[in-house]
Coordinates of C-alpha atoms in Angstrom, one line a residue:
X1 CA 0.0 0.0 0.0
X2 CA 1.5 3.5 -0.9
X3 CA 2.0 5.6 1.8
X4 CA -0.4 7.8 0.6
X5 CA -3.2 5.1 1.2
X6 CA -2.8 5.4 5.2
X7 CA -1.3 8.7 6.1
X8 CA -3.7 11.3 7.1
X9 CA -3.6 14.9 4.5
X10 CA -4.0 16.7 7.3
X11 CA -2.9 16.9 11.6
X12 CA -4.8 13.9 13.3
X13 CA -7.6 15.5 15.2
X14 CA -7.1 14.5 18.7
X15 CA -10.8 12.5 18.8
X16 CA -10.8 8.7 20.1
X17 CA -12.5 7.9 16.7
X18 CA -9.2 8.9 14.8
X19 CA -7.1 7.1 16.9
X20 CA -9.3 3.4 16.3
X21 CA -9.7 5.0 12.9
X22 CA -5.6 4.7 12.3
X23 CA -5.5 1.3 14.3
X24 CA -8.5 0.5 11.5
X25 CA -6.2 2.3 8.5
X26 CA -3.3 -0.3 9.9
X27 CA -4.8 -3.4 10.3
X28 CA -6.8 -2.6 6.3
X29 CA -2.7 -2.1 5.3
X30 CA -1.4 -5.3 6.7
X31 CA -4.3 -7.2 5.6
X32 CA -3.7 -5.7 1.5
X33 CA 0.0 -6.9 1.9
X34 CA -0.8 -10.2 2.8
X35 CA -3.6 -10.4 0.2
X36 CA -2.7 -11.2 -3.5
X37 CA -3.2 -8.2 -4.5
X38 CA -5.8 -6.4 -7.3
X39 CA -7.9 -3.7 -6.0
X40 CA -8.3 -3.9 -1.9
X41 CA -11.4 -4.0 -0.6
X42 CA -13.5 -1.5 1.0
X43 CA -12.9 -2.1 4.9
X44 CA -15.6 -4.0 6.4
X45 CA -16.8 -2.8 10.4
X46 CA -19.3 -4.8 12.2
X47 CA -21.9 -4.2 14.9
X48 CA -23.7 -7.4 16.3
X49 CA -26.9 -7.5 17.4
X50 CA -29.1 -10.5 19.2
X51 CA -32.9 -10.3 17.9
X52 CA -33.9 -12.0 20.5
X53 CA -35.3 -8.8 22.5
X54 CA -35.8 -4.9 20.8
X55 CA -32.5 -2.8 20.5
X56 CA -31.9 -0.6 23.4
X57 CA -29.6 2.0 24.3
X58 CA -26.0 0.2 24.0
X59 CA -27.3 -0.9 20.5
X60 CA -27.0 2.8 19.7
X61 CA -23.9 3.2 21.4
X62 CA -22.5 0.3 19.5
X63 CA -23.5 1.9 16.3
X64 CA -23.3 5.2 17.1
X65 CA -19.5 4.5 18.2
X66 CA -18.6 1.7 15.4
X67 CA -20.2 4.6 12.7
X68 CA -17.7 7.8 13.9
X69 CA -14.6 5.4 13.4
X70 CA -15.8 4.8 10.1
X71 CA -16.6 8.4 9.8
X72 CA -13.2 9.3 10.7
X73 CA -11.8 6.7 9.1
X74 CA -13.2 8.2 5.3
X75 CA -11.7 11.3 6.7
X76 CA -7.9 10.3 6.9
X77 CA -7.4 7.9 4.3
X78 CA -10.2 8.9 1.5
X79 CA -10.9 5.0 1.2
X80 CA -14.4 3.4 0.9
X81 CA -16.0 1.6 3.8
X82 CA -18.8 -0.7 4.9
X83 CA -20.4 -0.9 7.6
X84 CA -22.9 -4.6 8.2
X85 CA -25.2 -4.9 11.2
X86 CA -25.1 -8.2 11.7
X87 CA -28.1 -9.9 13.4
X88 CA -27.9 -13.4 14.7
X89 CA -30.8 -14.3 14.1
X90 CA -30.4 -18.0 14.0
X91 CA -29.9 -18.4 17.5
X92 CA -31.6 -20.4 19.1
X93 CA -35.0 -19.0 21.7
X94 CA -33.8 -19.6 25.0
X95 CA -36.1 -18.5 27.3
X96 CA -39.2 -16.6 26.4
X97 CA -38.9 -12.6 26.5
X98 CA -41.4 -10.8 30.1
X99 CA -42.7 -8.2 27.6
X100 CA -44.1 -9.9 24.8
X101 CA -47.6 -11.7 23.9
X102 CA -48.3 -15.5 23.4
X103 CA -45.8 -16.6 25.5
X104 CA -47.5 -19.8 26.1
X105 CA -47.1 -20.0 22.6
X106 CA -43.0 -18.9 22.3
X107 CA -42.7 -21.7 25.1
X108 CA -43.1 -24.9 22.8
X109 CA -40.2 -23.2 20.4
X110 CA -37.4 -23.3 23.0
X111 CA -34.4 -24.4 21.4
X112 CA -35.7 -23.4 17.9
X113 CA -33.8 -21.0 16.2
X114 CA -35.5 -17.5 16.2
X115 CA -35.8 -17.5 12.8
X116 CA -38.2 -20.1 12.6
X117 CA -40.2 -19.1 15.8
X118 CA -43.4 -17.7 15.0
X119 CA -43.9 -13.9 15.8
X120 CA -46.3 -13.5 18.7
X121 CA -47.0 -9.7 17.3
X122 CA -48.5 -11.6 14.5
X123 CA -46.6 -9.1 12.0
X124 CA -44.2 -10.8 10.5
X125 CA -43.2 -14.4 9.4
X126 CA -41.0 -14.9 12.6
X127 CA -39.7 -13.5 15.8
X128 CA -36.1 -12.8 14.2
X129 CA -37.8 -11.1 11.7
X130 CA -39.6 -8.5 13.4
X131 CA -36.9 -7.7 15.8
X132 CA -35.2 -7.5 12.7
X133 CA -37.2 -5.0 11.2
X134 CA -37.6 -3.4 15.1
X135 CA -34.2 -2.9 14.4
X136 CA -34.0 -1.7 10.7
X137 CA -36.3 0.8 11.7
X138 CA -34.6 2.1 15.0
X139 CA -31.1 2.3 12.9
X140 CA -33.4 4.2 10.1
X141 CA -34.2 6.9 12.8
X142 CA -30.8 7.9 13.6
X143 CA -30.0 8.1 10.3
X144 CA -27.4 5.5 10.5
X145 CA -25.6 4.2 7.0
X146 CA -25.5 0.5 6.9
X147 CA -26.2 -2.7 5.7
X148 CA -28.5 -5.1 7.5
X149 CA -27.2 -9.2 7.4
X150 CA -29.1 -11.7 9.0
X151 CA -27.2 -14.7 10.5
X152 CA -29.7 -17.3 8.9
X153 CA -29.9 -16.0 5.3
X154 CA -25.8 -16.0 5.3
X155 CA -25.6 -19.7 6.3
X156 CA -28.6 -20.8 4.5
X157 CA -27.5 -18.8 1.5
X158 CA -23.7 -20.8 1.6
X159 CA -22.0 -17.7 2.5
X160 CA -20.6 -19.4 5.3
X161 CA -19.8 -23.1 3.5
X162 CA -16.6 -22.7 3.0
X163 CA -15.8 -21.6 6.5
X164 CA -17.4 -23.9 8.0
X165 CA -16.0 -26.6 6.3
X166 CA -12.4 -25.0 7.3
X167 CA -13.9 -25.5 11.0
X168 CA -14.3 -28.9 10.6
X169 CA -10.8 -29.2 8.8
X170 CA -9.4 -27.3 12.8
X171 CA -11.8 -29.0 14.9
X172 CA -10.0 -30.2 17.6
X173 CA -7.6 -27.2 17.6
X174 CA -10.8 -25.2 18.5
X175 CA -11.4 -27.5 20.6
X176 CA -8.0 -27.0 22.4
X177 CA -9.0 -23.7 22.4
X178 CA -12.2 -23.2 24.3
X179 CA -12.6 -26.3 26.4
X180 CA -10.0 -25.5 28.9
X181 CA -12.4 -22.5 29.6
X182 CA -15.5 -24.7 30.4
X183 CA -16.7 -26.3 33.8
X184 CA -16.6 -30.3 33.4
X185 CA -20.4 -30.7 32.6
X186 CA -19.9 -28.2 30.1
X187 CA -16.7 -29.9 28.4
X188 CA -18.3 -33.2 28.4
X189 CA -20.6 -32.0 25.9
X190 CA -19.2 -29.3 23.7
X191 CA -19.0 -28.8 20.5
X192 CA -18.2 -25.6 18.6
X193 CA -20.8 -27.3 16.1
X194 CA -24.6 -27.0 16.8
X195 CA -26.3 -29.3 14.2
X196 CA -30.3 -28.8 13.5
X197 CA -32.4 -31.9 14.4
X198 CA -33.6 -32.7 10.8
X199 CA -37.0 -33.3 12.3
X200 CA -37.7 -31.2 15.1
X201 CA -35.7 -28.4 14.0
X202 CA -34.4 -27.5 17.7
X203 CA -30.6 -26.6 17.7
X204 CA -28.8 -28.9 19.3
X205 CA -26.3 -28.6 22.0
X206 CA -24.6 -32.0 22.2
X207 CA -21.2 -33.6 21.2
X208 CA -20.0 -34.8 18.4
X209 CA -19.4 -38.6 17.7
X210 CA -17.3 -37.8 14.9
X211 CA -15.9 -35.2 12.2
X212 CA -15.5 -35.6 7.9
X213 CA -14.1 -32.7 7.3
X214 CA -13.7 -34.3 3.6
X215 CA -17.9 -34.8 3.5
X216 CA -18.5 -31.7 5.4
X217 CA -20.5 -33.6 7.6
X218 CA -20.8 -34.4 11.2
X219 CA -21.9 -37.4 13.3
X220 CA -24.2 -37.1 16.9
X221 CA -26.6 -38.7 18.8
X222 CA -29.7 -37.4 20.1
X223 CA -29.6 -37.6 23.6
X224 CA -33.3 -37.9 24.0
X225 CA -33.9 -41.0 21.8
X226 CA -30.4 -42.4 20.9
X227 CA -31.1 -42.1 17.0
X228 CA -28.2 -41.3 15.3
X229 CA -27.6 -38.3 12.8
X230 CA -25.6 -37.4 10.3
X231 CA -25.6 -33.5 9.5
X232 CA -24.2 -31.4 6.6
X233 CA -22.4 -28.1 7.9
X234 CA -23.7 -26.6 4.9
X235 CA -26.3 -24.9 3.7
X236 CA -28.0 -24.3 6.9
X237 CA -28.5 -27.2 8.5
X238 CA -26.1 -26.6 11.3
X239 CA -24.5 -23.1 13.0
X240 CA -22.0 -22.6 14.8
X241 CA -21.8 -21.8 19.3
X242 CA -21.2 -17.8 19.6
X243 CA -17.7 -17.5 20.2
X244 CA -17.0 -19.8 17.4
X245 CA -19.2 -18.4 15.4
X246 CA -18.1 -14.7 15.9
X247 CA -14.8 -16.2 15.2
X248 CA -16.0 -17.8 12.1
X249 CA -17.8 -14.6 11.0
X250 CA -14.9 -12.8 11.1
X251 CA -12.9 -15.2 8.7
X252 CA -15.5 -15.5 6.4
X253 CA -16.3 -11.9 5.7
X254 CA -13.0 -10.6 6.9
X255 CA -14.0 -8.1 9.0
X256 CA -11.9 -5.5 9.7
X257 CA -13.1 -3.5 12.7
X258 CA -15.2 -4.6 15.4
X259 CA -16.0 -2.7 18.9
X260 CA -17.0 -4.9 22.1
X261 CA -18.0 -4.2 25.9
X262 CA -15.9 -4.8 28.9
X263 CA -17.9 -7.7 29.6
X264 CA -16.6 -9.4 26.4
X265 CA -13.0 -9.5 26.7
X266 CA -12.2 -12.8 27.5
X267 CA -14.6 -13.5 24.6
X268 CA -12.7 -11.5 22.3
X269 CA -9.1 -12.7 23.0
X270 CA -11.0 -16.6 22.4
X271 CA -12.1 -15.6 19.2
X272 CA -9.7 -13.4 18.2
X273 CA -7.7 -16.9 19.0
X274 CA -9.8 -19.4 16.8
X275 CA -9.6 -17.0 14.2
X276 CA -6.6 -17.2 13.5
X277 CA -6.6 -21.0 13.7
X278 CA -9.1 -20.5 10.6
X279 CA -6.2 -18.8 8.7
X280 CA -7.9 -15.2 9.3
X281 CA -7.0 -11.9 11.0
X282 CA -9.0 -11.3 14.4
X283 CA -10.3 -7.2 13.6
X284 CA -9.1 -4.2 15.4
X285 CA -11.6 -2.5 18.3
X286 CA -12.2 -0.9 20.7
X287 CA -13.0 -2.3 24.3
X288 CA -15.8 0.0 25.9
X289 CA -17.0 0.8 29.8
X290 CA -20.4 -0.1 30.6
X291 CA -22.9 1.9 32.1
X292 CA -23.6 2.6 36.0
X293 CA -26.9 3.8 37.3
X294 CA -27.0 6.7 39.6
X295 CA -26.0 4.3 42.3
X296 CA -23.1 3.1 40.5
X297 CA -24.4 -0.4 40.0
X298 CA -23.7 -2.0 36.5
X299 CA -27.0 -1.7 34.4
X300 CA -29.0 -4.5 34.0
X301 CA -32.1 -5.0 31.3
X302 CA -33.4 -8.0 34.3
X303 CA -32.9 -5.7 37.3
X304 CA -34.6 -2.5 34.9
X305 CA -32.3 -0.1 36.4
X306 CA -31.1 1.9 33.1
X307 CA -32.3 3.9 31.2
X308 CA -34.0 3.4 27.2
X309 CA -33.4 5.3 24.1
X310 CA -37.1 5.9 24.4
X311 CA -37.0 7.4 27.6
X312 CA -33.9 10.0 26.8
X313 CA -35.9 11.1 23.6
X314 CA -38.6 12.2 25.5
X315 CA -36.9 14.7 27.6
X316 CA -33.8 15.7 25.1
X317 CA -32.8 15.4 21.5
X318 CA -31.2 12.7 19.9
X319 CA -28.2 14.8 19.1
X320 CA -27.4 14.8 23.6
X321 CA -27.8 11.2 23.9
X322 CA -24.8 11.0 20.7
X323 CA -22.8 13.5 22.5
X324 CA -23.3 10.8 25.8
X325 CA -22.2 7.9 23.9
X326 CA -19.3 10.4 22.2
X327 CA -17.8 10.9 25.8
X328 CA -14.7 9.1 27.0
X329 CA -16.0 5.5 26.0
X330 CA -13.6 3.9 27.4
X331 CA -14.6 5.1 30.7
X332 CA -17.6 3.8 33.0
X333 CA -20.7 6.3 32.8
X334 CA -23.7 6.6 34.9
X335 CA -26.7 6.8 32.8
X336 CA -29.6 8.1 34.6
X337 CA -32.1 11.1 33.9
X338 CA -29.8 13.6 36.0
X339 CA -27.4 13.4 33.5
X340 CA -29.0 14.6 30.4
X341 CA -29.5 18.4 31.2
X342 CA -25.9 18.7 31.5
X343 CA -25.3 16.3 28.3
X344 CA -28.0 18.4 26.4
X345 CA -26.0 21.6 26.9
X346 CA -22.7 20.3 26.3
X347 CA -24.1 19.3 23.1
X348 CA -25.1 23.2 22.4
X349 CA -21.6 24.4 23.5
X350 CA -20.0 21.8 20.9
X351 CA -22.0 23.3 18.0
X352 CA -21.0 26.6 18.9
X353 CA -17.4 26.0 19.0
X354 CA -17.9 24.0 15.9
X355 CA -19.4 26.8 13.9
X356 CA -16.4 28.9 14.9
X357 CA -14.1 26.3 14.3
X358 CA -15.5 25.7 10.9
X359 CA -15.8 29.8 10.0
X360 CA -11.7 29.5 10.5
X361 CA -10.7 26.1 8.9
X362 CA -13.0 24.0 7.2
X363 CA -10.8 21.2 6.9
X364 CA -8.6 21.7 10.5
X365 CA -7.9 19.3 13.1
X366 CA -9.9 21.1 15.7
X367 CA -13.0 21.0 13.7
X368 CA -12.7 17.1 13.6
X369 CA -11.8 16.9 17.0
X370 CA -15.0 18.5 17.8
X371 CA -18.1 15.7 18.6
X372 CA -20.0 18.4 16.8
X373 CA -18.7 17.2 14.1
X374 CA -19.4 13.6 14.7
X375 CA -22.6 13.6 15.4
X376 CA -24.1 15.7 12.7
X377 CA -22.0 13.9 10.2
X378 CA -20.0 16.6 8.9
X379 CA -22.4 19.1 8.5
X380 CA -21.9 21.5 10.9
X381 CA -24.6 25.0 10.9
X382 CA -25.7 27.3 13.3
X383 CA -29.7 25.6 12.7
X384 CA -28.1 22.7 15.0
X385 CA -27.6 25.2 17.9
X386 CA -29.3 27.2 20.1
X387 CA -29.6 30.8 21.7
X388 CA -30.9 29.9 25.1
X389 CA -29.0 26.5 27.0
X390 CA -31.1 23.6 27.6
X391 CA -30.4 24.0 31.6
X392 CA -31.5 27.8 31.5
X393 CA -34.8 26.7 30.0
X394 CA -35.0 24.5 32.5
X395 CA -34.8 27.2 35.4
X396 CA -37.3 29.3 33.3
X397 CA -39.8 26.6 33.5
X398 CA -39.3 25.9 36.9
X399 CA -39.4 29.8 38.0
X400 CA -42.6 30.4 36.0
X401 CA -43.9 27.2 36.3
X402 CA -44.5 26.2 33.1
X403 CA -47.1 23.6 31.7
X404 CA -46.2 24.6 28.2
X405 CA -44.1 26.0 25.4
X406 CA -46.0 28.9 24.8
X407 CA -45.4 29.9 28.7
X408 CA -41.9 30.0 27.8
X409 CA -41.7 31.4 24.4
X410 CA -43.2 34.6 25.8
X411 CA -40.3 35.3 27.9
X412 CA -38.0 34.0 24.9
X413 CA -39.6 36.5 22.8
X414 CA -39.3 39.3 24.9
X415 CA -35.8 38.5 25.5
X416 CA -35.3 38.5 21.4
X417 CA -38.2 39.5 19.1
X418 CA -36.2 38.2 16.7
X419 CA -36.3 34.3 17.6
X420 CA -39.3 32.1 17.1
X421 CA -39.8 28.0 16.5
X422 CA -39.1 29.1 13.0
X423 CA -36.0 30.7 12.6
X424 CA -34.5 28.4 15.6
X425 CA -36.0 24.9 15.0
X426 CA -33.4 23.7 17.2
X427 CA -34.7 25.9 20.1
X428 CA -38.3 25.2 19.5
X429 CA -37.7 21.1 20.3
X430 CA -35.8 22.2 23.3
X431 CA -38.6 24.3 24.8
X432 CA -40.8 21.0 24.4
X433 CA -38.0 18.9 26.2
X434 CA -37.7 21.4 29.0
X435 CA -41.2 21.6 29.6
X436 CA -42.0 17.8 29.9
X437 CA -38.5 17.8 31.8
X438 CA -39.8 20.2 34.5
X439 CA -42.8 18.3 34.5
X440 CA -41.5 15.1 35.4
X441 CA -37.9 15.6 37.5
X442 CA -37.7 19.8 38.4
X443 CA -41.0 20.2 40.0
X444 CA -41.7 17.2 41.9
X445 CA -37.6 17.8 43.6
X446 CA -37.7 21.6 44.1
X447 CA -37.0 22.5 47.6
X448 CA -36.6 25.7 48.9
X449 CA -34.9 26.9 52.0
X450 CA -34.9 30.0 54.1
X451 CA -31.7 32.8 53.4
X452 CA -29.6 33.2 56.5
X453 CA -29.7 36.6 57.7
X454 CA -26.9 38.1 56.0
X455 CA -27.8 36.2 52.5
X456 CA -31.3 37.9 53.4
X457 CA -29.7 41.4 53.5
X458 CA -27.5 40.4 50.5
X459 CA -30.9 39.1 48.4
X460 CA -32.7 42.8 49.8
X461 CA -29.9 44.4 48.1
X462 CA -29.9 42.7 44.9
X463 CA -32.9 43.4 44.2
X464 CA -32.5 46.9 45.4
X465 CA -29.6 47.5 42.5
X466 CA -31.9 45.8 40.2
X467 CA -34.7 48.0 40.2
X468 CA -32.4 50.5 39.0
X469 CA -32.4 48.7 35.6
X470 CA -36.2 48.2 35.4
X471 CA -37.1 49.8 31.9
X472 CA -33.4 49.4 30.6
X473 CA -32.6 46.1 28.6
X474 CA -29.3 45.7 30.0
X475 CA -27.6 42.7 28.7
X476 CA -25.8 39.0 30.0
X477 CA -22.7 40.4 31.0
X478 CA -23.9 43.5 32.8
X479 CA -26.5 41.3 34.6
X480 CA -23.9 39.0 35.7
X481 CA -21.5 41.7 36.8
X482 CA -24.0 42.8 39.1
X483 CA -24.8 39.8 40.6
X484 CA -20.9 39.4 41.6
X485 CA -20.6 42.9 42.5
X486 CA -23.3 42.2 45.7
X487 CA -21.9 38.7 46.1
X488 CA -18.9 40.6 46.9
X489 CA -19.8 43.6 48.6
X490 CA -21.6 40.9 51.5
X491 CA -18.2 39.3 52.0
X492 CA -19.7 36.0 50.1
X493 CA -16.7 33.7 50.7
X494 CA -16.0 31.6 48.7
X495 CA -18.1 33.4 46.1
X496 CA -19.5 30.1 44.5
X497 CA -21.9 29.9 48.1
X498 CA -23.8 33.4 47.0
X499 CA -24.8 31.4 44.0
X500 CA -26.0 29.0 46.1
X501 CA -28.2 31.1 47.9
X502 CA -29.5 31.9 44.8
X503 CA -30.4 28.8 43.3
X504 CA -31.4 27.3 46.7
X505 CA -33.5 30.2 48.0
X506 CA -34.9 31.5 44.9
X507 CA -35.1 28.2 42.1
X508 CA -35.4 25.6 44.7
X509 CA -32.2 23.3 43.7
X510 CA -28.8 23.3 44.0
X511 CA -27.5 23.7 40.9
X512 CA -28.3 26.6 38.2
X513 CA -27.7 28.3 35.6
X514 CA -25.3 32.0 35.2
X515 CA -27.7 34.4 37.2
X516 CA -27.3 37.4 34.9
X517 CA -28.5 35.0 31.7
X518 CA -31.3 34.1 33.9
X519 CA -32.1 37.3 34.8
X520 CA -31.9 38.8 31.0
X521 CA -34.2 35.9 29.8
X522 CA -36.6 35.8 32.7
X523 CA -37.3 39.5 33.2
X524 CA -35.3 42.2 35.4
X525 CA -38.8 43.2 37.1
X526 CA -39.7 39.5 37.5
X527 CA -36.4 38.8 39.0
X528 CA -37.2 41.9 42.1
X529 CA -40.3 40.3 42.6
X530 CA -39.0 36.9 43.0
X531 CA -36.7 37.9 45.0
X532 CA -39.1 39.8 46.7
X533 CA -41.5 36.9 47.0
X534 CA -38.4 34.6 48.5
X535 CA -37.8 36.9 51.3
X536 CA -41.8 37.6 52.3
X537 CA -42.2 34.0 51.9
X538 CA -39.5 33.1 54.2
X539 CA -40.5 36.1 57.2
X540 CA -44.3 33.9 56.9
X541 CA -42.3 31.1 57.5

């Protein structure tokens, strides 16, 4: 490969996905030289998916994550890609999902693969193939570019023949490989081989009596009745177990890239392993964290402590829950609702950097460092931001309680006659997230407390300086100025507690927004009578 093929044309952004997109550029280059040459390929990355339940929100992250590398990838070497979302979809049902219907019904196809379960929605020809299309359509939504493979049409199909016959051909090295990683009753009946019973159709998990590697066949007894079978590894009519099979997968389609949780490792190394007894390259990837919930407790689908896709659409755009995924994947994250507020606006600061960035150098480094930049797919604007942050929306609604957008686009208004829904559609969504927000998590949680005695004197006189502006349209910065100015003048030390008094005593929370902002947007005559409200409120007390 010329050197042209893998060095970047311009600095390498200092963004994770750059630096699996070089490890990707690397492994596409050794794989070329040890090809025999002809045009190379377009480099294959891989997301998995089991269709046994409905994607959730680390099927996102997968493809989210997997679908920036490629991104950057395009962007430093100019080659083509692919990315296949692979869905294995001839596993076999092993227990029968809590949330669907007819499970009486899903319980007589245990140990069929889902493929050929029958789809208790009644929609579709199986149970793979809905959550298949479940999944198609959730992919759709983001936008995502890929290409959709189902496990059974590829070994039905014979895209897997050959490669399966090549297992049988290294049988007992797999072997070798895996079984010193089983329990005893596990060992005694392995097989990296799961033939179909030719009459009941069930998967079967049992050992083999023998191997032709020159028939492509394979010999086993059916522990239930004795009868003995002889299967073809072809065609269908067998698949392989998981780690084998991921192994498999990878040597048959040569997959280039492929990213994996924590949780997998072990299962990565094996197959990376058994790949290579196949005579294939095990793909580059990236290990990442799982998520915590807000107690720190690994996230579990069975214990329902996480939280959905679903659920984060509902209070913030799709764009925030990228910009989560984006973040340091490589570390643990908790993923709860307290989070997305913060998420949501670090989103908005990213797009306005990225605007800049992109006003100065179209084609830089820190434009492409920027997740801005990632998550709109290149297409940076200033439609994608906003004027107002997500978390000072949030203290509007919470100050003037509102129930609805409109409550809050007549202070937005005021603020600037100049915004509406339609010049800022970006804004408009937020003002529907922040309202159904408050709704749910501000208003139930406020809790307000009464001002010490000098923070009382130190509120009085705040609100004293800021009648002094009522009539004037002073801006931000002023505003803020002011604020510090009193915070000051009461000996506030360290300064960061006067703001405390202000979110605590006025907004009911800990945690808010810059006070002059707040003030500009809400109103300077609203703000004295707030304050004014806090302090009578507090002497009724």
């Amino acid at each position: 490969m010329s050197e042209s093929q893998t060095a970047p044309v311009f600095d390498l952004p200092r963004a994770w996905p750059f630096e699996e997109a070089r490890k990707l550029a690397d492994h596409v280059a050794q794989r070329d030289t040890a090809g025999a040459g002809g045009d190379p390929r377009p480099a294959l990355l891989e997301t998995g998916y089991g269709p046994s339940g409905l994607p959730h929100i680390g099927t996102f992250g997968e493809v989210a994550r997997t679908s920036w590398v490629r991104q950057a990838y395009t962007a430093l070497t100019g080659r083509p890609s692919r990315l296949l979302a692979f869905s294995d979809d001839m596993d076999a049902l092993r227990k029968v999902p809590d949330n669907v219907p007819q499970r009486d019904m899903l319980e007589k196809f245990i140990g069929q693969p889902l493929s050929r379960v029958p789809d208790p929605f009644g929609t579709h020809e199986s149970f793979a193939a809905h959550n298949n299309a479940r999944l198609r359509a959730f992919l759709d939504s983001f936008g995502f570019q890929y290409e959709f493979a189902s496990s059974t049409d590829y070994y039905t199909s014979g895209r897997f023949d050959a490669a399966l016959k090549r297992v049988l051909e290294v049988h007992d090295e797999i072997l070798g490989v895996i079984l010193p990683t089983l329990g005893p009753d596990r060992r005694a009946t392995y097989s990296p081989v799961l033939p179909l019973h030719p009459r009941t159709g069930e998967v079967m998990q049992v050992k083999m009596d023998a191997i032709d590697a020159a028939a492509g066949t394979v010999r086993w007894t059916d522990p239930a009745t004795g009868e003995v079978f002889k299967t073809p590894v072809t065609g269908g009519h067998a698949k392989m177990q998981w780690k084998a099979d991921w192994a498999m997968r990878w040597y048959a389609l040569g997959v280039d890239y492929e990213m994996s949780g924590k949780d997998l490792i072990d299962s990565v190394r094996l197959s990376g392993r058994i790949c290579r007894i196949l005579g294939g390259v095990a793909p580059a990837g990236l290990t990442y964290e799982l998520f915590l919930d807000d107690k720190g407790q690994k996230i579990s689908k069975s214990k329902g402590n996480g939280l959905s896709v679903e659920e984060w659409l509902r209070y913030a755009p799709p764009e925030s829950l990228g910009q989560f995924m984006f973040n340091q994947p490589q570390r643990a994250k908790r993923l709860y609702f307290d989070v997305i507020p913060k998420t949501a606006d670090d989103y908005l600061t990213h797009v306005e950097k990225a605007c800049a960035q992109q006003a100065q150098d179209p084609t830089g480094a820190d434009l492409r460092a920027n997740p801005a930049w990632f998550i709109l797919k290149g297409q940076v604007g200033p439609e994608a931001g906003s004027p107002v942050p997500f978390g000072m929306l949030l203290n509007l609604a919470s100050v003037a309680n509102a129930e609805t957008p409109e409550v809050l686009w007549g202070f937005i208004r005021r603020y600037d006659a100049a915004v509406s829904p339609e010049t800022h559609p970006t804004l408009a969504c937020l003002v529907r997230y922040a309202v159904a927000y408050y709704a749910d998590f501000v208003r139930p949680a406020k809790t307000f407390r009464s001002p010490t005695d000098m923070e009382r004197t130190a509120l009085a006189d705040l609100a004293e300086c800021l009648r002094g502006y009522e009539g004037d349209v002073p801006d931000a910065t002023v505003l803020q100025n002011l604020v510090f100015e009193v915070g000051k003048r009461h000996g506030f030390e360290p300064l960061r507690s006067w703001f405390g008094c202000l979110y605590e005593v006025l907004l009911g929370q800990k945690e808010g927004p810059r006070f002059g902002g707040f003030v500009a947007l809400y109103g300077v005559a609203e703000t004295v009578a707030l304050i004014d409200g806090a302090l009578l409120r507090d002497r009724q007390d």
